[in-house]
PDB file of C-alpha atoms in Angstrom:
ATOM      1  CA  MET A   1     -20.099 -15.627 -10.075  1.00 90.00           C
ATOM      2  CA  VAL A   2     -17.743 -18.586  -9.606  1.00 94.00           C
ATOM      3  CA  LYS A   3     -16.008 -19.229 -12.939  1.00 95.00           C
ATOM      4  CA  ARG A   4     -13.381 -21.752 -11.827  1.00 95.00           C
ATOM      5  CA  ILE A   5     -12.786 -24.099  -8.910  1.00 95.00           C
ATOM      6  CA  LEU A   6      -9.196 -25.274  -8.473  1.00 96.00           C
ATOM      7  CA  GLN A   7      -8.668 -28.931  -9.245  1.00 93.00           C
ATOM      8  CA  ILE A   8      -7.064 -30.553  -6.227  1.00 93.00           C
ATOM      9  CA  ASP A   9      -5.872 -34.090  -6.817  1.00 93.00           C
ATOM     10  CA  GLU A  10      -3.775 -34.397  -3.650  1.00 92.00           C
ATOM     11  CA  PRO A  11      -5.281 -35.190  -0.234  1.00 91.00           C
ATOM     12  CA  PHE A  12      -6.696 -31.964   1.229  1.00 92.00           C
ATOM     13  CA  VAL A  13      -5.128 -32.297   4.694  1.00 93.00           C
ATOM     14  CA  HIS A  14      -3.992 -29.935   7.455  1.00 90.00           C
ATOM     15  CA  GLY A  15      -1.004 -27.884   6.339  1.00 90.00           C
ATOM     16  CA  TYR A  16      -1.842 -28.327   2.640  1.00 92.00           C
ATOM     17  CA  TYR A  17      -2.620 -25.490   0.276  1.00 96.00           C
ATOM     18  CA  LYS A  18      -2.876 -24.929  -3.458  1.00 97.00           C
ATOM     19  CA  TRP A  19      -2.311 -21.658  -5.297  1.00 97.00           C
ATOM     20  CA  ASP A  20      -2.647 -21.079  -9.027  1.00 97.00           C
ATOM     21  CA  ASP A  21      -3.265 -17.573 -10.322  1.00 97.00           C
ATOM     22  CA  GLU A  22      -1.528 -18.043 -13.668  1.00 96.00           C
ATOM     23  CA  GLY A  23      -3.580 -16.462 -16.452  1.00 95.00           C
ATOM     24  CA  VAL A  24      -6.306 -15.265 -14.077  1.00 97.00           C
ATOM     25  CA  PRO A  25      -7.421 -11.709 -14.917  1.00 96.00           C
ATOM     26  CA  GLU A  26      -7.244  -8.845 -12.460  1.00 96.00           C
ATOM     27  CA  GLY A  27     -10.499  -8.273 -10.601  1.00 96.00           C
ATOM     28  CA  GLU A  28     -12.268  -8.217  -7.289  1.00 96.00           C
ATOM     29  CA  LEU A  29     -10.745 -10.423  -4.583  1.00 97.00           C
ATOM     30  CA  VAL A  30     -13.167 -12.304  -2.313  1.00 97.00           C
ATOM     31  CA  VAL A  31     -12.169 -14.829   0.353  1.00 97.00           C
ATOM     32  CA  THR A  32     -14.532 -17.536   1.565  1.00 97.00           C
ATOM     33  CA  VAL A  33     -14.068 -19.612   4.709  1.00 96.00           C
ATOM     34  CA  ASP A  34     -16.127 -22.685   5.543  1.00 96.00           C
ATOM     35  CA  LEU A  35     -15.596 -23.662   9.181  1.00 95.00           C
ATOM     36  CA  LYS A  36     -17.401 -27.000   8.773  1.00 94.00           C
ATOM     37  CA  ALA A  37     -15.116 -27.992   5.864  1.00 93.00           C
ATOM     38  CA  GLU A  38     -12.093 -26.412   7.635  1.00 93.00           C
ATOM     39  CA  SER A  39     -11.175 -24.648   4.396  1.00 95.00           C
ATOM     40  CA  ILE A  40     -10.473 -21.253   2.887  1.00 97.00           C
ATOM     41  CA  SER A  41     -10.789 -20.255  -0.778  1.00 97.00           C
ATOM     42  CA  VAL A  42      -9.526 -17.136  -2.516  1.00 98.00           C
ATOM     43  CA  PHE A  43     -11.361 -15.930  -5.622  1.00 97.00           C
ATOM     44  CA  ARG A  44     -10.150 -13.238  -8.019  1.00 97.00           C
ATOM     45  CA  ALA A  45     -12.528 -12.095 -10.749  1.00 97.00           C
ATOM     46  CA  GLY A  46     -14.599 -15.208  -9.979  1.00 96.00           C
ATOM     47  CA  TYR A  47     -11.709 -17.653 -10.415  1.00 97.00           C
ATOM     48  CA  GLU A  48     -10.554 -19.658  -7.412  1.00 97.00           C
ATOM     49  CA  ILE A  49      -6.813 -18.968  -7.184  1.00 98.00           C
ATOM     50  CA  GLY A  50      -6.070 -20.415  -3.739  1.00 98.00           C
ATOM     51  CA  ALA A  51      -7.394 -23.013  -1.331  1.00 98.00           C
ATOM     52  CA  ALA A  52      -6.104 -24.311   1.994  1.00 97.00           C
ATOM     53  CA  VAL A  53      -7.033 -26.282   5.058  1.00 95.00           C
ATOM     54  CA  ILE A  54      -7.356 -23.996   8.106  1.00 95.00           C
ATOM     55  CA  THR A  55      -7.392 -23.932  11.868  1.00 92.00           C
ATOM     56  CA  PHE A  56     -10.037 -21.792  13.551  1.00 91.00           C
ATOM     57  CA  GLY A  57     -11.591 -20.776  16.853  1.00 90.00           C
ATOM     58  CA  ASP A  58     -12.001 -23.049  19.819  1.00 83.00           C
ATOM     59  CA  SER A  59     -15.020 -23.386  22.123  1.00 81.00           C
ATOM     60  CA  GLU A  60     -13.811 -20.541  24.369  1.00 84.00           C
ATOM     61  CA  LYS A  61     -13.413 -18.099  21.467  1.00 87.00           C
ATOM     62  CA  PRO A  62     -15.199 -19.342  18.342  1.00 93.00           C
ATOM     63  CA  THR A  63     -14.615 -17.849  14.919  1.00 95.00           C
ATOM     64  CA  PRO A  64     -17.576 -15.597  14.046  1.00 95.00           C
ATOM     65  CA  THR A  65     -19.560 -16.130  10.860  1.00 96.00           C
ATOM     66  CA  GLY A  66     -20.645 -13.334   8.540  1.00 96.00           C
ATOM     67  CA  VAL A  67     -19.146 -10.987   5.981  1.00 97.00           C
ATOM     68  CA  PHE A  68     -16.111  -9.007   7.121  1.00 98.00           C
ATOM     69  CA  PRO A  69     -13.978  -6.444   5.297  1.00 98.00           C
ATOM     70  CA  ILE A  70     -10.224  -6.660   5.797  1.00 98.00           C
ATOM     71  CA  SER A  71      -9.695  -3.610   8.013  1.00 97.00           C
ATOM     72  CA  GLN A  72      -5.953  -3.819   8.732  1.00 96.00           C
ATOM     73  CA  LYS A  73      -2.897  -5.618   7.374  1.00 97.00           C
ATOM     74  CA  SER A  74       0.418  -6.157   9.166  1.00 94.00           C
ATOM     75  CA  LYS A  75       3.183  -8.412   7.851  1.00 96.00           C
ATOM     76  CA  ASP A  76       4.951  -8.904  11.214  1.00 90.00           C
ATOM     77  CA  HIS A  77       2.062  -8.482  13.666  1.00 81.00           C
ATOM     78  CA  VAL A  78       2.219  -9.727  17.266  1.00 76.00           C
ATOM     79  CA  SER A  79      -1.011 -10.193  19.224  1.00 75.00           C
ATOM     80  CA  ASN A  80      -1.359  -7.565  21.938  1.00 74.00           C
ATOM     81  CA  ILE A  81      -3.693  -9.952  23.804  1.00 70.00           C
ATOM     82  CA  TYR A  82      -1.722 -13.225  23.672  1.00 70.00           C
ATOM     83  CA  GLY A  83       1.786 -12.032  22.721  1.00 63.00           C
ATOM     84  CA  SER A  84       1.834 -14.556  19.869  1.00 78.00           C
ATOM     85  CA  PRO A  85       3.256 -13.838  16.426  1.00 75.00           C
ATOM     86  CA  MET A  86       0.606 -13.464  13.710  1.00 79.00           C
ATOM     87  CA  PRO A  87       2.600 -13.267  10.445  1.00 90.00           C
ATOM     88  CA  TYR A  88       0.767 -11.761   7.460  1.00 96.00           C
ATOM     89  CA  MET A  89      -2.145 -10.677   9.648  1.00 94.00           C
ATOM     90  CA  MET A  90      -5.328  -9.439   7.949  1.00 97.00           C
ATOM     91  CA  ARG A  91      -7.788  -8.162  10.592  1.00 96.00           C
ATOM     92  CA  LEU A  92     -11.483  -8.969  10.248  1.00 97.00           C
ATOM     93  CA  THR A  93     -13.026  -7.735  13.529  1.00 95.00           C
ATOM     94  CA  ASN A  94     -12.332  -5.007  16.064  1.00 92.00           C
ATOM     95  CA  ASP A  95     -11.859  -7.593  18.827  1.00 89.00           C
ATOM     96  CA  GLY A  96      -8.849  -9.201  17.142  1.00 85.00           C
ATOM     97  CA  VAL A  97     -10.147 -11.912  14.813  1.00 93.00           C
ATOM     98  CA  ALA A  98      -7.886 -12.146  11.768  1.00 94.00           C
ATOM     99  CA  ILE A  99      -6.554 -14.394   9.039  1.00 97.00           C
ATOM    100  CA  HIS A 100      -2.850 -15.069   9.616  1.00 94.00           C
ATOM    101  CA  ALA A 101      -0.091 -17.624   9.128  1.00 90.00           C
ATOM    102  CA  SER A 102      -0.175 -20.420  11.661  1.00 91.00           C
ATOM    103  CA  ASP A 103       0.911 -23.993  12.243  1.00 81.00           C
ATOM    104  CA  VAL A 104      -2.044 -25.786  10.683  1.00 80.00           C
ATOM    105  CA  LYS A 105      -2.295 -29.200  12.298  1.00 75.00           C
ATOM    106  CA  TRP A 106      -5.184 -31.570  12.865  1.00 78.00           C
ATOM    107  CA  GLY A 107      -6.866 -30.968  16.208  1.00 70.00           C
ATOM    108  CA  TRP A 108      -5.313 -27.539  16.752  1.00 64.00           C
ATOM    109  CA  GLY A 109      -7.415 -24.416  17.180  1.00 67.00           C
ATOM    110  CA  THR A 110      -7.103 -20.675  17.594  1.00 69.00           C
ATOM    111  CA  ARG A 111      -8.717 -17.993  19.721  1.00 71.00           C
ATOM    112  CA  GLY A 112     -11.166 -17.083  16.965  1.00 78.00           C
ATOM    113  CA  CYS A 113      -8.653 -16.407  14.208  1.00 91.00           C
ATOM    114  CA  ILE A 114      -8.350 -18.247  10.908  1.00 95.00           C
ATOM    115  CA  GLY A 115      -4.918 -19.873  10.723  1.00 94.00           C
ATOM    116  CA  VAL A 116      -3.480 -20.720   7.303  1.00 96.00           C
ATOM    117  CA  PRO A 117      -0.140 -22.170   6.129  1.00 96.00           C
ATOM    118  CA  LEU A 118       2.693 -19.608   6.022  1.00 95.00           C
ATOM    119  CA  GLU A 119       3.230 -19.528   2.238  1.00 97.00           C
ATOM    120  CA  PHE A 120      -0.534 -19.339   1.617  1.00 97.00           C
ATOM    121  CA  ALA A 121      -0.749 -16.424   4.068  1.00 98.00           C
ATOM    122  CA  ARG A 122       2.076 -14.611   2.274  1.00 98.00           C
ATOM    123  CA  ARG A 123       0.422 -15.021  -1.121  1.00 98.00           C
ATOM    124  CA  LEU A 124      -2.983 -13.910   0.173  1.00 98.00           C
ATOM    125  CA  PHE A 125      -1.420 -10.947   1.991  1.00 98.00           C
ATOM    126  CA  GLU A 126       0.217  -9.809  -1.273  1.00 97.00           C
ATOM    127  CA  GLN A 127      -3.097 -10.001  -3.181  1.00 96.00           C
ATOM    128  CA  ALA A 128      -5.527  -8.646  -0.563  1.00 98.00           C
ATOM    129  CA  THR A 129      -6.299  -4.974  -0.051  1.00 98.00           C
ATOM    130  CA  LEU A 130      -8.127  -3.163   2.717  1.00 98.00           C
ATOM    131  CA  GLY A 131     -11.858  -3.520   2.249  1.00 98.00           C
ATOM    132  CA  ASP A 132     -11.697  -6.883   0.447  1.00 98.00           C
ATOM    133  CA  ARG A 133     -14.508  -9.100   1.750  1.00 97.00           C
ATOM    134  CA  VAL A 134     -14.077 -12.300   3.729  1.00 97.00           C
ATOM    135  CA  ILE A 135     -17.207 -14.463   3.924  1.00 96.00           C
ATOM    136  CA  VAL A 136     -17.159 -16.887   6.869  1.00 97.00           C
ATOM    137  CA  THR A 137     -19.794 -19.648   6.900  1.00 95.00           C
ATOM    138  CA  ASN A 138     -20.383 -22.900   8.729  1.00 93.00           C
ATOM    139  CA  GLY A 139     -21.280 -25.354   5.995  1.00 91.00           C
ATOM    140  CA  LYS A 140     -21.697 -23.296   2.799  1.00 86.00           C
ATOM    141  CA  MET A 141     -19.223 -24.034   0.005  1.00 81.00           C
ATOM    142  CA  LEU A 142     -19.446 -22.458  -3.451  1.00 84.00           C
ATOM    143  CA  GLY A 143     -19.668 -24.359  -6.712  1.00 82.00           C
ATOM    144  CA  LEU A 144     -19.311 -23.413 -10.370  1.00 84.00           C
ATOM    145  CA  GLY A 145     -21.871 -20.827 -11.408  1.00 83.00           C
ATOM    146  CA  ASP A 146     -22.772 -19.838  -7.822  1.00 84.00           C
ATOM    147  CA  ALA A 147     -22.986 -16.176  -6.916  1.00 85.00           C
ATOM    148  CA  ILE A 148     -20.105 -15.253  -4.626  1.00 80.00           C
ATOM    149  CA  LEU A 149     -22.216 -12.819  -2.597  1.00 70.00           C
TER     150      LEU A 149
END
């Protein structure tokens, strides 16, 4: 259940993120992504500890929706398909979709991946473990008291 939503007073724009895990207890980590809102949220023990604006798949390779376990992590990964660096890569699908650090700018897209600001990616990478769930939706954001899954 969602116990806290981060208060964000600044404009929530491309390249922006917020992270606050001070005083948050240890517990299950769940990541939610809402493609329609172009946002990612990280919850630990039901408390939102991180939020960021994202880039995501383009029309040629859209980002899939569903529930995905993190199946691989690589701090200095390079795409074997595109030859592009994917810092702090956390793989979601067998065909290469992952969360990773990226230049997050308005109007930019990816080849199905979820791009997040570099420092946000580093913090998430440090917290996430293999098997942690990433829930990708297209228009479903969580509020206080909502069940996470």
